[in-house]
Amino acid sequence: MNRLALVLGLVLLAGCATVKSSRVRPDYETVDKTQVKRLAVVTQPLPDGKQEVGELWSLIARRYVNQNRDFIAKANLALAGSPEDTSHKGLCVEGIEGVLWLSPNVKRSGNGVEADVKAQLLRCRDGQEVWAAEAAGSWPSEDERYKELTAQYTSELGADVAPYVGPTFRLLSATLDTLPRPTLNDADVEEKIELGE
């Protein structure tokens, strides 16, 4: 009985995030693992139609891939509307090798947030997909586990993002955990340390 309670407790702690699918290019290990490390993160369209929530998404994603997936995410932005260029070539400036594109569908629901995301990592040199994932879930806006995180992001982006912080972090961390890990050389590691995330 105790074992069943423990399993149920762990399931409840995990929340309702479901990664529906994820895929990585079959040639990732021989091609992109050493060539697509420096990223720009873009959220488009804006989640719930709000610029500040889009900025929240991109900032959480940038920090998460820097801290947990070994990428060097150098820029983050949020754009309204649908992308005119789905390869996001305009974001491939000098020093950027790939674009992590988040396409969210987000809405407030009662005391929580319902969200789904389609995510892609596109390499800059040819716009080809390196990785993609889809995930969805619904979470309460207030959660003690994310109290400090909520305070951090509301101090950076304003009080309007508060209801979205915990749900966004939960959805994006589950999604981004399916990203592959690039191989960093010594110079990359130095650059990552200088980035300070």
Tab-separated table of N, CA, C and O in Angstrom, residues 1-122:
chain	number	residue	atom	x	y	z
A	1	MET	N	0.821	-1.195	0.000
A	1	MET	CA	0.000	0.000	0.000
A	1	MET	C	0.864	1.258	0.000
A	1	MET	O	0.597	2.206	-0.723
A	2	ASN	N	1.939	1.267	0.825
A	2	ASN	CA	2.830	2.431	0.874
A	2	ASN	C	3.515	2.670	-0.468
A	2	ASN	O	3.718	3.803	-0.880
A	3	ARG	N	3.879	1.578	-1.125
A	3	ARG	CA	4.536	1.700	-2.426
A	3	ARG	C	3.588	2.334	-3.443
A	3	ARG	O	3.983	3.203	-4.216
A	4	LEU	N	2.317	1.945	-3.431
A	4	LEU	CA	1.321	2.529	-4.323
A	4	LEU	C	1.148	4.016	-4.040
A	4	LEU	O	1.103	4.834	-4.955
A	5	ALA	N	1.107	4.387	-2.773
A	5	ALA	CA	0.976	5.797	-2.397
A	5	ALA	C	2.179	6.595	-2.886
A	5	ALA	O	2.039	7.722	-3.372
A	6	LEU	N	3.368	6.008	-2.785
A	6	LEU	CA	4.575	6.684	-3.248
A	6	LEU	C	4.529	6.906	-4.755
A	6	LEU	O	4.817	8.000	-5.247
A	7	VAL	N	4.146	5.885	-5.499
A	7	VAL	CA	4.054	6.004	-6.955
A	7	VAL	C	3.018	7.062	-7.339
A	7	VAL	O	3.271	7.911	-8.194
A	8	LEU	N	1.862	7.027	-6.695
A	8	LEU	CA	0.836	8.034	-6.988
A	8	LEU	C	1.327	9.436	-6.657
A	8	LEU	O	1.076	10.382	-7.402
A	9	GLY	N	2.054	9.583	-5.558
A	9	GLY	CA	2.607	10.879	-5.171
A	9	GLY	C	3.587	11.401	-6.203
A	9	GLY	O	3.563	12.579	-6.559
A	10	LEU	N	4.449	10.527	-6.722
A	10	LEU	CA	5.402	10.941	-7.743
A	10	LEU	C	4.706	11.345	-9.030
A	10	LEU	O	5.104	12.307	-9.685
A	11	VAL	N	3.662	10.637	-9.390
A	11	VAL	CA	2.893	10.986	-10.582
A	11	VAL	C	2.257	12.365	-10.407
A	11	VAL	O	2.299	13.205	-11.307
A	12	LEU	N	1.697	12.623	-9.243
A	12	LEU	CA	1.073	13.920	-8.987
A	12	LEU	C	2.098	15.043	-8.987
A	12	LEU	O	1.825	16.134	-9.479
A	13	LEU	N	3.290	14.794	-8.451
A	13	LEU	CA	4.341	15.807	-8.447
A	13	LEU	C	4.782	16.155	-9.858
A	13	LEU	O	5.148	17.282	-10.138
A	14	ALA	N	4.758	15.177	-10.730
A	14	ALA	CA	5.173	15.416	-12.106
A	14	ALA	C	4.202	16.341	-12.828
A	14	ALA	O	4.548	16.945	-13.833
A	15	GLY	N	2.990	16.495	-12.306
A	15	GLY	CA	2.012	17.369	-12.943
A	15	GLY	C	1.394	16.692	-14.144
A	15	GLY	O	1.475	15.484	-14.312
A	16	CYS	N	0.794	17.515	-14.953
A	16	CYS	CA	0.058	16.988	-16.097
A	16	CYS	C	0.793	17.229	-17.408
A	16	CYS	O	0.171	17.290	-18.449
A	17	ALA	N	2.103	17.424	-17.354
A	17	ALA	CA	2.861	17.674	-18.588
A	17	ALA	C	2.993	16.383	-19.369
A	17	ALA	O	3.387	15.371	-18.825
A	18	THR	N	2.672	16.463	-20.619
A	18	THR	CA	2.809	15.307	-21.475
A	18	THR	C	3.608	15.690	-22.704
A	18	THR	O	3.210	16.585	-23.447
A	19	VAL	N	4.752	15.054	-22.882
A	19	VAL	CA	5.494	15.221	-24.125
A	19	VAL	C	4.900	14.211	-25.089
A	19	VAL	O	5.022	13.004	-24.898
A	20	LYS	N	4.208	14.725	-26.087
A	20	LYS	CA	3.499	13.854	-27.026
A	20	LYS	C	4.440	13.213	-28.027
A	20	LYS	O	4.233	12.084	-28.447
A	21	SER	N	5.474	13.972	-28.420
A	21	SER	CA	6.422	13.422	-29.391
A	21	SER	C	7.716	14.213	-29.329
A	21	SER	O	7.725	15.381	-28.940
A	22	SER	N	8.809	13.558	-29.701
A	22	SER	CA	10.084	14.252	-29.902
A	22	SER	C	10.896	13.436	-30.901
A	22	SER	O	10.770	12.219	-30.964
A	23	ARG	N	11.690	14.152	-31.667
A	23	ARG	CA	12.523	13.469	-32.665
A	23	ARG	C	13.826	14.254	-32.850
A	23	ARG	O	13.867	15.464	-32.669
A	24	VAL	N	14.865	13.528	-33.205
A	24	VAL	CA	16.176	14.099	-33.474
A	24	VAL	C	16.621	13.568	-34.828
A	24	VAL	O	16.382	12.400	-35.155
A	25	ARG	N	17.291	14.410	-35.616
A	25	ARG	CA	17.803	13.964	-36.919
A	25	ARG	C	18.630	12.694	-36.757
A	25	ARG	O	19.424	12.582	-35.816
A	26	PRO	N	18.493	11.743	-37.666
A	26	PRO	CA	19.265	10.505	-37.556
A	26	PRO	C	20.779	10.732	-37.627
A	26	PRO	O	21.555	9.956	-37.079
A	27	ASP	N	21.212	11.819	-38.294
A	27	ASP	CA	22.649	12.076	-38.422
A	27	ASP	C	23.162	13.052	-37.360
A	27	ASP	O	24.255	13.597	-37.488
A	28	TYR	N	22.391	13.262	-36.292
A	28	TYR	CA	22.770	14.247	-35.269
A	28	TYR	C	24.164	13.991	-34.702
A	28	TYR	O	24.982	14.906	-34.579
A	29	GLU	N	24.441	12.754	-34.358
A	29	GLU	CA	25.716	12.418	-33.707
A	29	GLU	C	26.925	12.759	-34.580
A	29	GLU	O	27.970	13.152	-34.069
A	30	THR	N	26.781	12.627	-35.890
A	30	THR	CA	27.922	12.865	-36.779
A	30	THR	C	27.936	14.269	-37.375
A	30	THR	O	28.977	14.710	-37.870
A	31	VAL	N	26.816	14.982	-37.331
A	31	VAL	CA	26.762	16.303	-37.977
A	31	VAL	C	26.542	17.425	-36.963
A	31	VAL	O	27.434	18.224	-36.693
A	32	ASP	N	25.363	17.500	-36.392
A	32	ASP	CA	24.971	18.672	-35.614
A	32	ASP	C	25.495	18.700	-34.185
A	32	ASP	O	25.549	19.767	-33.567
A	33	LYS	N	25.887	17.571	-33.655
A	33	LYS	CA	26.341	17.508	-32.262
A	33	LYS	C	27.524	18.448	-32.000
A	33	LYS	O	27.673	18.998	-30.919
A	34	THR	N	28.368	18.646	-33.007
A	34	THR	CA	29.526	19.523	-32.849
A	34	THR	C	29.383	20.838	-33.609
A	34	THR	O	30.254	21.703	-33.526
A	35	GLN	N	28.258	21.017	-34.340
A	35	GLN	CA	28.135	22.201	-35.195
A	35	GLN	C	26.984	23.139	-34.819
A	35	GLN	O	26.993	24.296	-35.237
A	36	VAL	N	26.001	22.661	-34.061
A	36	VAL	CA	24.861	23.512	-33.690
A	36	VAL	C	24.837	23.612	-32.163
A	36	VAL	O	24.220	22.801	-31.481
A	37	LYS	N	25.567	24.612	-31.669
A	37	LYS	CA	25.717	24.786	-30.220
A	37	LYS	C	25.237	26.167	-29.759
A	37	LYS	O	24.732	26.307	-28.663
A	38	ARG	N	25.451	27.175	-30.585
A	38	ARG	CA	25.118	28.563	-30.236
A	38	ARG	C	23.739	28.907	-30.795
A	38	ARG	O	23.539	28.862	-32.003
A	39	LEU	N	22.829	29.241	-29.884
A	39	LEU	CA	21.422	29.382	-30.275
A	39	LEU	C	20.858	30.771	-30.010
A	39	LEU	O	21.294	31.471	-29.097
A	40	ALA	N	19.832	31.083	-30.784
A	40	ALA	CA	18.900	32.173	-30.475
A	40	ALA	C	17.577	31.485	-30.165
A	40	ALA	O	17.189	30.525	-30.851
A	41	VAL	N	16.891	31.940	-29.134
A	41	VAL	CA	15.599	31.371	-28.749
A	41	VAL	C	14.511	32.361	-29.129
A	41	VAL	O	14.591	33.552	-28.784
A	42	VAL	N	13.499	31.897	-29.858
A	42	VAL	CA	12.389	32.773	-30.239
A	42	VAL	C	11.061	32.106	-29.894
A	42	VAL	O	10.884	30.911	-30.122
A	43	THR	N	10.172	32.892	-29.315
A	43	THR	CA	8.807	32.442	-29.062
A	43	THR	C	7.905	33.206	-30.031
A	43	THR	O	7.888	34.434	-30.026
A	44	GLN	N	7.204	32.466	-30.877
A	44	GLN	CA	6.307	33.066	-31.867
A	44	GLN	C	5.283	32.033	-32.288
A	44	GLN	O	5.670	30.928	-32.663
A	45	PRO	N	3.995	32.328	-32.217
A	45	PRO	CA	3.355	33.587	-31.830
A	45	PRO	C	3.427	33.817	-30.320
A	45	PRO	O	3.900	32.951	-29.575
A	46	LEU	N	2.952	34.981	-29.885
A	46	LEU	CA	2.993	35.328	-28.467
A	46	LEU	C	2.009	34.471	-27.678
A	46	LEU	O	0.843	34.348	-28.067
A	47	PRO	N	2.444	33.879	-26.561
A	47	PRO	CA	1.524	33.086	-25.731
A	47	PRO	C	0.451	33.982	-25.116
A	47	PRO	O	0.767	35.029	-24.559
A	48	ASP	N	-0.799	33.571	-25.249
A	48	ASP	CA	-1.943	34.328	-24.732
A	48	ASP	C	-1.973	35.741	-25.307
A	48	ASP	O	-2.575	36.644	-24.732
A	49	GLY	N	-1.281	35.958	-26.443
A	49	GLY	CA	-1.274	37.260	-27.111
A	49	GLY	C	-0.538	38.347	-26.351
A	49	GLY	O	-0.728	39.533	-26.619
A	50	LYS	N	0.323	37.980	-25.408
A	50	LYS	CA	0.977	38.965	-24.538
A	50	LYS	C	2.491	38.965	-24.748
A	50	LYS	O	3.144	37.932	-24.587
A	51	GLN	N	3.021	40.144	-25.056
A	51	GLN	CA	4.459	40.296	-25.284
A	51	GLN	C	5.284	39.839	-24.085
A	51	GLN	O	6.252	39.102	-24.230
A	52	GLU	N	4.885	40.278	-22.885
A	52	GLU	CA	5.681	39.950	-21.697
A	52	GLU	C	5.677	38.448	-21.407
A	52	GLU	O	6.657	37.903	-20.900
A	53	VAL	N	4.582	37.751	-21.758
A	53	VAL	CA	4.543	36.299	-21.553
A	53	VAL	C	5.437	35.610	-22.591
A	53	VAL	O	6.116	34.630	-22.289
A	54	GLY	N	5.482	36.146	-23.795
A	54	GLY	CA	6.413	35.637	-24.800
A	54	GLY	C	7.861	35.794	-24.359
A	54	GLY	O	8.689	34.899	-24.531
A	55	GLU	N	8.153	36.959	-23.763
A	55	GLU	CA	9.507	37.190	-23.260
A	55	GLU	C	9.829	36.214	-22.124
A	55	GLU	O	10.951	35.719	-22.029
A	56	LEU	N	8.841	35.938	-21.286
A	56	LEU	CA	9.011	34.952	-20.217
A	56	LEU	C	9.373	33.591	-20.804
A	56	LEU	O	10.323	32.936	-20.361
A	57	TRP	N	8.618	33.146	-21.797
A	57	TRP	CA	8.869	31.848	-22.432
A	57	TRP	C	10.298	31.761	-22.953
A	57	TRP	O	11.016	30.803	-22.700
A	58	SER	N	10.705	32.783	-23.717
A	58	SER	CA	12.033	32.745	-24.326
A	58	SER	C	13.144	32.813	-23.290
A	58	SER	O	14.174	32.143	-23.428
A	59	LEU	N	12.936	33.595	-22.245
A	59	LEU	CA	13.952	33.722	-21.202
A	59	LEU	C	14.087	32.424	-20.406
A	59	LEU	O	15.207	31.954	-20.151
A	60	ILE	N	12.961	31.821	-20.034
A	60	ILE	CA	13.011	30.529	-19.334
A	60	ILE	C	13.705	29.482	-20.207
A	60	ILE	O	14.583	28.752	-19.743
A	61	ALA	N	13.349	29.428	-21.486
A	61	ALA	CA	13.950	28.438	-22.396
A	61	ALA	C	15.443	28.677	-22.557
A	61	ALA	O	16.242	27.728	-22.525
A	62	ARG	N	15.837	29.951	-22.737
A	62	ARG	CA	17.273	30.248	-22.902
A	62	ARG	C	18.058	29.792	-21.680
A	62	ARG	O	19.072	29.107	-21.797
A	63	ARG	N	17.585	30.152	-20.508
A	63	ARG	CA	18.297	29.772	-19.289
A	63	ARG	C	18.294	28.257	-19.095
A	63	ARG	O	19.300	27.688	-18.665
A	64	TYR	N	17.181	27.614	-19.432
A	64	TYR	CA	17.082	26.166	-19.222
A	64	TYR	C	18.071	25.407	-20.111
A	64	TYR	O	18.760	24.500	-19.643
A	65	VAL	N	18.154	25.774	-21.396
A	65	VAL	CA	19.073	25.035	-22.281
A	65	VAL	C	20.525	25.350	-21.957
A	65	VAL	O	21.400	24.508	-22.147
A	66	ASN	N	20.788	26.550	-21.438
A	66	ASN	CA	22.156	26.870	-21.008
A	66	ASN	C	22.541	26.054	-19.777
A	66	ASN	O	23.662	25.560	-19.679
A	67	GLN	N	21.627	25.910	-18.847
A	67	GLN	CA	21.939	25.256	-17.580
A	67	GLN	C	21.799	23.735	-17.616
A	67	GLN	O	22.458	23.039	-16.851
A	68	ASN	N	20.940	23.227	-18.489
A	68	ASN	CA	20.606	21.797	-18.439
A	68	ASN	C	20.904	20.991	-19.701
A	68	ASN	O	20.850	19.770	-19.656
A	69	ARG	N	21.176	21.651	-20.830
A	69	ARG	CA	21.375	20.898	-22.066
A	69	ARG	C	22.696	21.205	-22.767
A	69	ARG	O	22.897	20.800	-23.911
A	70	ASP	N	23.590	21.968	-22.159
A	70	ASP	CA	24.932	22.252	-22.690
A	70	ASP	C	24.971	23.149	-23.917
A	70	ASP	O	26.028	23.299	-24.533
A	71	PHE	N	23.867	23.775	-24.289
A	71	PHE	CA	23.905	24.724	-25.397
A	71	PHE	C	24.449	26.063	-24.906
A	71	PHE	O	24.549	26.311	-23.700
A	72	ILE	N	24.796	26.920	-25.845
A	72	ILE	CA	25.203	28.289	-25.546
A	72	ILE	C	24.132	29.181	-26.179
A	72	ILE	O	24.259	29.608	-27.338
A	73	ALA	N	23.053	29.392	-25.447
A	73	ALA	CA	21.947	30.215	-25.956
A	73	ALA	C	22.284	31.663	-25.653
A	73	ALA	O	22.397	32.061	-24.499
A	74	LYS	N	22.478	32.447	-26.720
A	74	LYS	CA	22.999	33.799	-26.581
A	74	LYS	C	21.930	34.878	-26.657
A	74	LYS	O	22.165	36.003	-26.228
A	75	ALA	N	20.791	34.575	-27.237
A	75	ALA	CA	19.768	35.606	-27.441
A	75	ALA	C	18.390	35.001	-27.228
A	75	ALA	O	18.196	33.799	-27.418
A	76	ASN	N	17.462	35.845	-26.816
A	76	ASN	CA	16.078	35.398	-26.696
A	76	ASN	C	15.153	36.560	-27.076
A	76	ASN	O	15.440	37.711	-26.758
A	77	LEU	N	14.089	36.222	-27.792
A	77	LEU	CA	13.111	37.227	-28.151
A	77	LEU	C	11.741	36.609	-28.342
A	77	LEU	O	11.598	35.391	-28.459
A	78	ALA	N	10.743	37.485	-28.340
A	78	ALA	CA	9.354	37.069	-28.521
A	78	ALA	C	8.761	37.921	-29.631
A	78	ALA	O	8.908	39.147	-29.628
A	79	LEU	N	8.114	37.262	-30.596
A	79	LEU	CA	7.578	37.959	-31.756
A	79	LEU	C	6.090	37.681	-31.923
A	79	LEU	O	5.639	36.550	-31.730
A	80	ALA	N	5.354	38.717	-32.312
A	80	ALA	CA	3.915	38.563	-32.566
A	80	ALA	C	3.697	37.924	-33.931
A	80	ALA	O	4.591	37.887	-34.779
A	81	GLY	N	2.480	37.426	-34.152
A	81	GLY	CA	2.101	36.874	-35.449
A	81	GLY	C	2.746	35.533	-35.736
A	81	GLY	O	3.408	34.939	-34.884
A	82	SER	N	2.537	35.067	-36.941
A	82	SER	CA	3.138	33.808	-37.378
A	82	SER	C	4.410	34.124	-38.148
A	82	SER	O	4.494	35.152	-38.814
A	83	PRO	N	5.400	33.247	-38.070
A	83	PRO	CA	6.651	33.532	-38.777
A	83	PRO	C	6.466	33.540	-40.285
A	83	PRO	O	5.831	32.642	-40.838
A	84	GLU	N	6.994	34.589	-40.923
A	84	GLU	CA	6.963	34.639	-42.391
A	84	GLU	C	7.983	33.666	-42.957
A	84	GLU	O	7.783	33.090	-44.014
A	85	ASP	N	9.088	33.496	-42.235
A	85	ASP	CA	10.142	32.580	-42.645
A	85	ASP	C	10.279	31.523	-41.548
A	85	ASP	O	10.827	31.798	-40.490
A	86	THR	N	9.751	30.352	-41.796
A	86	THR	CA	9.751	29.330	-40.737
A	86	THR	C	11.141	28.764	-40.448
A	86	THR	O	11.316	28.025	-39.488
A	87	SER	N	12.139	29.105	-41.240
A	87	SER	CA	13.510	28.698	-40.897
A	87	SER	C	14.170	29.751	-40.015
A	87	SER	O	15.257	29.535	-39.499
A	88	HIS	N	13.521	30.903	-39.855
A	88	HIS	CA	14.018	31.995	-38.998
A	88	HIS	C	15.425	32.440	-39.383
A	88	HIS	O	16.237	32.773	-38.533
A	89	LYS	N	15.701	32.472	-40.687
A	89	LYS	CA	17.026	32.861	-41.177
A	89	LYS	C	17.446	34.240	-40.674
A	89	LYS	O	18.617	34.502	-40.451
A	90	GLY	N	16.482	35.147	-40.488
A	90	GLY	CA	16.807	36.494	-40.021
A	90	GLY	C	17.441	36.524	-38.647
A	90	GLY	O	18.089	37.504	-38.268
A	91	LEU	N	17.272	35.454	-37.877
A	91	LEU	CA	17.859	35.376	-36.542
A	91	LEU	C	19.264	34.776	-36.577
A	91	LEU	O	19.960	34.762	-35.572
A	92	CYS	N	19.645	34.277	-37.729
A	92	CYS	CA	20.944	33.611	-37.863
A	92	CYS	C	22.041	34.634	-38.159
A	92	CYS	O	22.625	34.665	-39.240
A	93	VAL	N	22.300	35.467	-37.170
A	93	VAL	CA	23.363	36.461	-37.283
A	93	VAL	C	24.684	35.796	-36.936
A	93	VAL	O	24.726	34.634	-36.516
A	94	GLU	N	25.777	36.550	-37.077
A	94	GLU	CA	27.095	35.991	-36.781
A	94	GLU	C	27.146	35.479	-35.341
A	94	GLU	O	26.676	36.136	-34.418
A	95	GLY	N	27.670	34.282	-35.171
A	95	GLY	CA	27.788	33.691	-33.846
A	95	GLY	C	26.601	32.840	-33.434
A	95	GLY	O	26.603	32.242	-32.373
A	96	ILE	N	25.565	32.767	-34.274
A	96	ILE	CA	24.391	31.932	-33.991
A	96	ILE	C	24.359	30.789	-35.006
A	96	ILE	O	24.395	31.018	-36.212
A	97	GLU	N	24.298	29.553	-34.502
A	97	GLU	CA	24.324	28.368	-35.376
A	97	GLU	C	22.968	27.680	-35.501
A	97	GLU	O	22.759	26.864	-36.389
A	98	GLY	N	22.044	28.028	-34.585
A	98	GLY	CA	20.728	27.410	-34.622
A	98	GLY	C	19.690	28.300	-33.951
A	98	GLY	O	20.023	29.181	-33.161
A	99	VAL	N	18.437	28.056	-34.310
A	99	VAL	CA	17.318	28.788	-33.712
A	99	VAL	C	16.421	27.781	-33.006
A	99	VAL	O	15.984	26.797	-33.616
A	100	LEU	N	16.183	28.021	-31.726
A	100	LEU	CA	15.230	27.222	-30.954
A	100	LEU	C	13.911	27.979	-31.007
A	100	LEU	O	13.779	29.046	-30.415
A	101	TRP	N	12.963	27.436	-31.767
A	101	TRP	CA	11.684	28.111	-31.988
A	101	TRP	C	10.604	27.436	-31.152
A	101	TRP	O	10.415	26.215	-31.235
A	102	LEU	N	9.913	28.230	-30.361
A	102	LEU	CA	8.803	27.763	-29.541
A	102	LEU	C	7.518	28.364	-30.097
A	102	LEU	O	7.391	29.584	-30.179
A	103	SER	N	6.586	27.508	-30.460
A	103	SER	CA	5.289	27.955	-30.979
A	103	SER	C	4.210	27.520	-29.986
A	103	SER	O	3.739	26.385	-30.013
A	104	PRO	N	3.833	28.436	-29.067
A	104	PRO	CA	2.919	28.058	-27.994
A	104	PRO	C	1.455	28.379	-28.286
A	104	PRO	O	1.138	29.237	-29.106
A	105	ASN	N	0.593	27.687	-27.575
A	105	ASN	CA	-0.830	27.993	-27.514
A	105	ASN	C	-1.156	27.983	-26.021
A	105	ASN	O	-1.088	26.932	-25.391
A	106	VAL	N	-1.465	29.161	-25.468
A	106	VAL	CA	-1.594	29.317	-24.024
A	106	VAL	C	-2.870	30.062	-23.691
A	106	VAL	O	-3.226	31.036	-24.371
A	107	LYS	N	-3.566	29.615	-22.637
A	107	LYS	CA	-4.708	30.389	-22.148
A	107	LYS	C	-4.890	30.179	-20.658
A	107	LYS	O	-4.603	29.105	-20.123
A	108	ARG	N	-5.320	31.253	-20.006
A	108	ARG	CA	-5.660	31.166	-18.586
A	108	ARG	C	-6.964	30.407	-18.469
A	108	ARG	O	-7.871	30.570	-19.273
A	109	SER	N	-7.047	29.572	-17.446
A	109	SER	CA	-8.251	28.787	-17.217
A	109	SER	C	-8.478	28.703	-15.714
A	109	SER	O	-7.725	28.018	-15.017
A	110	GLY	N	-9.461	29.434	-15.214
A	110	GLY	CA	-9.710	29.448	-13.777
A	110	GLY	C	-8.489	29.960	-13.034
A	110	GLY	O	-7.979	31.040	-13.327
A	111	ASN	N	-7.981	29.166	-12.092
A	111	ASN	CA	-6.792	29.544	-11.321
A	111	ASN	C	-5.519	28.949	-11.905
A	111	ASN	O	-4.521	28.791	-11.194
A	112	GLY	N	-5.566	28.602	-13.175
A	112	GLY	CA	-4.398	27.960	-13.770
A	112	GLY	C	-4.187	28.351	-15.213
A	112	GLY	O	-4.766	29.318	-15.709
A	113	VAL	N	-3.338	27.572	-15.865
A	113	VAL	CA	-2.971	27.823	-17.253
A	113	VAL	C	-3.002	26.503	-18.007
A	113	VAL	O	-2.511	25.486	-17.524
A	114	GLU	N	-3.605	26.536	-19.195
A	114	GLU	CA	-3.547	25.403	-20.131
A	114	GLU	C	-2.613	25.811	-21.255
A	114	GLU	O	-2.718	26.928	-21.767
A	115	ALA	N	-1.704	24.924	-21.617
A	115	ALA	CA	-0.734	25.281	-22.647
A	115	ALA	C	-0.292	24.066	-23.440
A	115	ALA	O	-0.264	22.953	-22.935
A	116	ASP	N	0.036	24.334	-24.688
A	116	ASP	CA	0.742	23.338	-25.486
A	116	ASP	C	1.802	24.062	-26.292
A	116	ASP	O	1.728	25.272	-26.501
A	117	VAL	N	2.799	23.321	-26.706
A	117	VAL	CA	3.898	23.918	-27.451
A	117	VAL	C	4.384	22.959	-28.526
A	117	VAL	O	4.415	21.746	-28.333
A	118	LYS	N	4.732	23.550	-29.663
A	118	LYS	CA	5.485	22.854	-30.700
A	118	LYS	C	6.845	23.524	-30.699
A	118	LYS	O	6.938	24.751	-30.810
A	119	ALA	N	7.890	22.754	-30.541
A	119	ALA	CA	9.243	23.301	-30.459
A	119	ALA	C	10.110	22.675	-31.536
A	119	ALA	O	9.954	21.493	-31.857
A	120	GLN	N	11.009	23.490	-32.097
A	120	GLN	CA	11.938	23.000	-33.112
A	120	GLN	C	13.295	23.645	-32.904
A	120	GLN	O	13.382	24.818	-32.518
A	121	LEU	N	14.341	22.891	-33.173
A	121	LEU	CA	15.685	23.432	-33.272
A	121	LEU	C	16.058	23.369	-34.740
A	121	LEU	O	16.088	22.290	-35.338
A	122	LEU	N	16.295	24.541	-35.326
A	122	LEU	CA	16.608	24.647	-36.755
A	122	LEU	C	18.050	25.114	-36.906
A	122	LEU	O	18.460	26.069	-36.251
